[in-house]
């Protein structure tokens, strides 16, 4: 109730005469949309491309579902090659239809052995929106490689990337690059 009263006070402070309406700024025909203004001002940008990987940016036919699948496959390859164990916060984002991946939970330590095994096998509800899952993955996957050469100094770029698709594409390129480098070691 106090929140409603505070909102009512704010409304009265902004508009003491209830008969008048607060005018909303409208854009003119010559004014650019906000997103274009942010692009032109250098606030929004896509991650720079990585050399020696499949170039998917030119085609622009890859949707977020496909990018998510390709990223999970690249993450799986990366984890196998490096014996890296994905954090639970990332592992729980694996889509239910990709249960064939070799992404296993970390071994339980003695301090966490009292936890139930169901909590170590975290998975999201099937009702969890896939768009939200993809968005979370697009922010978490770059954090996994930010200490590697291919990901250094990229945190602000990932935050300024305007879309989930662009983030998924950028991080997929980086994992493809890393996997190519790792495969080159075995040849």
Coordinates of C-alpha atoms in Angstrom, one line a residue:
X1 CA 0.0 0.0 0.0
X2 CA 2.9 2.4 0.8
X3 CA 4.3 1.8 -2.7
X4 CA 0.9 2.8 -4.3
X5 CA 0.9 5.9 -2.1
X6 CA 4.4 6.8 -3.2
X7 CA 3.5 6.4 -6.8
X8 CA 0.4 8.5 -6.3
X9 CA 2.6 11.3 -4.7
X10 CA 5.0 11.1 -7.6
X11 CA 2.2 11.4 -10.1
X12 CA 0.8 14.5 -8.3
X13 CA 4.3 16.0 -8.1
X14 CA 4.9 15.5 -11.8
X15 CA 1.4 16.6 -12.8
X16 CA -0.2 18.8 -10.1
X17 CA -3.2 19.6 -12.4
X18 CA -4.9 16.2 -13.1
X19 CA -6.6 17.6 -16.2
X20 CA -3.3 18.2 -17.9
X21 CA -1.5 15.2 -19.3
X22 CA 2.3 14.8 -19.3
X23 CA 3.5 15.2 -22.8
X24 CA 5.6 12.4 -24.3
X25 CA 8.5 13.4 -26.5
X26 CA 7.9 12.2 -30.1
X27 CA 10.5 11.7 -32.7
X28 CA 10.6 13.8 -35.8
X29 CA 11.0 12.5 -39.3
X30 CA 14.6 13.5 -39.5
X31 CA 15.6 12.0 -36.1
X32 CA 17.3 8.6 -36.1
X33 CA 15.9 5.7 -34.0
X34 CA 17.7 5.3 -30.7
X35 CA 19.4 2.1 -31.7
X36 CA 20.9 3.8 -34.8
X37 CA 22.0 6.7 -32.7
X38 CA 23.8 4.3 -30.3
X39 CA 25.5 2.5 -33.2
X40 CA 26.6 5.9 -34.7
X41 CA 27.8 7.0 -31.3
X42 CA 30.0 3.9 -30.9
X43 CA 28.0 2.7 -27.9
X44 CA 26.7 -0.5 -29.6
X45 CA 28.9 -2.7 -31.7
X46 CA 29.3 -6.3 -32.7
X47 CA 32.3 -8.4 -31.5
X48 CA 35.2 -8.2 -34.0
X49 CA 35.4 -11.3 -36.3
X50 CA 38.0 -14.0 -35.7
X51 CA 40.3 -15.2 -38.5
X52 CA 40.6 -18.9 -39.6
X53 CA 37.0 -19.9 -38.7
X54 CA 33.8 -20.5 -40.6
X55 CA 32.4 -17.0 -41.5
X56 CA 28.7 -17.1 -40.7
X57 CA 28.2 -13.3 -40.5
X58 CA 27.9 -12.8 -44.2
X59 CA 25.2 -15.3 -44.7
X60 CA 23.0 -13.9 -41.9
X61 CA 20.7 -16.9 -42.3
X62 CA 21.7 -18.6 -39.0
X63 CA 19.0 -18.1 -36.3
X64 CA 19.5 -18.2 -32.6
X65 CA 18.4 -21.8 -32.3
X66 CA 21.0 -23.0 -34.7
X67 CA 23.7 -20.8 -33.2
X68 CA 22.9 -22.1 -29.7
X69 CA 23.2 -25.7 -31.0
X70 CA 26.5 -25.0 -32.7
X71 CA 27.8 -23.3 -29.6
X72 CA 26.9 -26.2 -27.4
X73 CA 28.7 -28.6 -29.8
X74 CA 31.7 -26.3 -29.8
X75 CA 31.6 -26.1 -26.0
X76 CA 31.4 -29.9 -25.8
X77 CA 34.5 -30.2 -28.1
X78 CA 36.4 -27.6 -26.0
X79 CA 35.6 -29.4 -22.8
X80 CA 36.6 -32.8 -24.2
X81 CA 39.9 -31.5 -25.6
X82 CA 40.9 -29.5 -22.5
X83 CA 39.2 -31.6 -19.7
X84 CA 37.5 -28.4 -18.7
X85 CA 34.4 -28.8 -16.5
X86 CA 31.7 -26.3 -17.2
X87 CA 30.3 -24.5 -14.2
X88 CA 26.9 -25.6 -13.1
X89 CA 25.5 -22.1 -14.0
X90 CA 26.4 -22.8 -17.6
X91 CA 25.7 -26.6 -17.7
X92 CA 22.1 -26.1 -16.5
X93 CA 21.4 -24.2 -19.7
X94 CA 21.9 -27.2 -22.0
X95 CA 18.7 -27.6 -24.0
X96 CA 16.7 -30.7 -23.1
X97 CA 17.0 -32.0 -26.7
X98 CA 20.8 -32.0 -26.4
X99 CA 21.1 -34.6 -23.6
X100 CA 23.6 -36.5 -25.8
X101 CA 26.4 -34.0 -25.0
X102 CA 29.3 -35.2 -23.0
X103 CA 29.0 -32.3 -20.5
X104 CA 29.1 -34.0 -17.1
X105 CA 28.7 -32.4 -13.7
X106 CA 31.8 -31.7 -11.7
X107 CA 32.8 -34.4 -9.2
X108 CA 31.3 -33.8 -5.8
X109 CA 33.7 -32.5 -3.2
X110 CA 33.6 -33.7 0.4
X111 CA 32.0 -30.4 1.5
X112 CA 29.2 -30.7 -1.1
X113 CA 28.7 -34.5 -0.7
X114 CA 25.9 -33.8 1.8
X115 CA 23.9 -32.1 -1.0
X116 CA 21.4 -34.3 -2.8
X117 CA 22.5 -35.7 -6.2
X118 CA 19.5 -34.0 -7.8
X119 CA 20.8 -30.6 -7.0
X120 CA 24.1 -31.4 -8.7
X121 CA 22.2 -32.3 -11.9
X122 CA 20.6 -29.0 -12.3
X123 CA 18.4 -28.5 -15.3
X124 CA 16.0 -25.7 -16.2
X125 CA 12.3 -26.3 -16.3
X126 CA 10.9 -27.2 -19.8
X127 CA 8.7 -24.2 -19.4
X128 CA 11.8 -21.9 -19.1
X129 CA 11.7 -19.7 -22.3
X130 CA 14.4 -20.7 -24.8
X131 CA 15.0 -17.0 -25.7
X132 CA 15.9 -16.3 -22.1
X133 CA 18.1 -19.5 -21.9
X134 CA 19.9 -18.4 -25.1
X135 CA 20.4 -14.9 -23.8
X136 CA 21.9 -16.2 -20.5
X137 CA 24.2 -18.5 -22.6
X138 CA 25.2 -15.6 -24.8
X139 CA 26.5 -13.7 -21.7
X140 CA 28.0 -16.7 -19.8
X141 CA 29.9 -18.4 -22.6
X142 CA 32.2 -15.4 -23.2
X143 CA 33.0 -15.3 -19.5
X144 CA 34.5 -18.8 -19.8
X145 CA 37.2 -17.5 -22.2
X146 CA 37.8 -14.0 -21.0
X147 CA 41.2 -15.0 -19.5
X148 CA 42.4 -16.6 -22.8
X149 CA 44.1 -14.5 -25.5
X150 CA 41.1 -14.8 -27.8
X151 CA 38.8 -13.3 -25.1
X152 CA 41.0 -10.8 -23.3
X153 CA 39.6 -7.3 -23.1
X154 CA 36.2 -8.3 -24.6
X155 CA 33.9 -7.9 -21.5
X156 CA 32.7 -4.5 -22.5
X157 CA 32.3 -5.5 -26.1
X158 CA 30.0 -8.4 -25.0
X159 CA 28.0 -6.0 -22.9
X160 CA 27.7 -3.5 -25.7
X161 CA 26.7 -6.1 -28.3
X162 CA 23.1 -5.3 -29.2
X163 CA 21.6 -8.8 -29.7
X164 CA 21.7 -12.3 -28.4
X165 CA 22.3 -13.5 -32.0
X166 CA 25.4 -11.3 -32.4
X167 CA 26.8 -12.5 -29.0
X168 CA 26.1 -16.1 -29.8
X169 CA 27.8 -15.7 -33.2
X170 CA 30.8 -13.9 -31.7
X171 CA 31.4 -16.4 -29.0
X172 CA 30.9 -19.3 -31.4
X173 CA 33.6 -17.9 -33.6
X174 CA 36.0 -17.8 -30.6
X175 CA 35.2 -21.4 -29.5
X176 CA 35.6 -22.5 -33.1
X177 CA 39.0 -20.8 -33.2
X178 CA 40.1 -22.4 -29.9
X179 CA 38.9 -25.8 -31.1
X180 CA 40.8 -25.4 -34.4
X181 CA 43.9 -24.5 -32.4
X182 CA 43.5 -27.5 -30.1
X183 CA 43.0 -29.8 -33.1
X184 CA 46.1 -28.4 -34.7
X185 CA 48.1 -29.7 -31.7
X186 CA 47.0 -33.3 -32.4
X187 CA 47.8 -33.3 -36.1

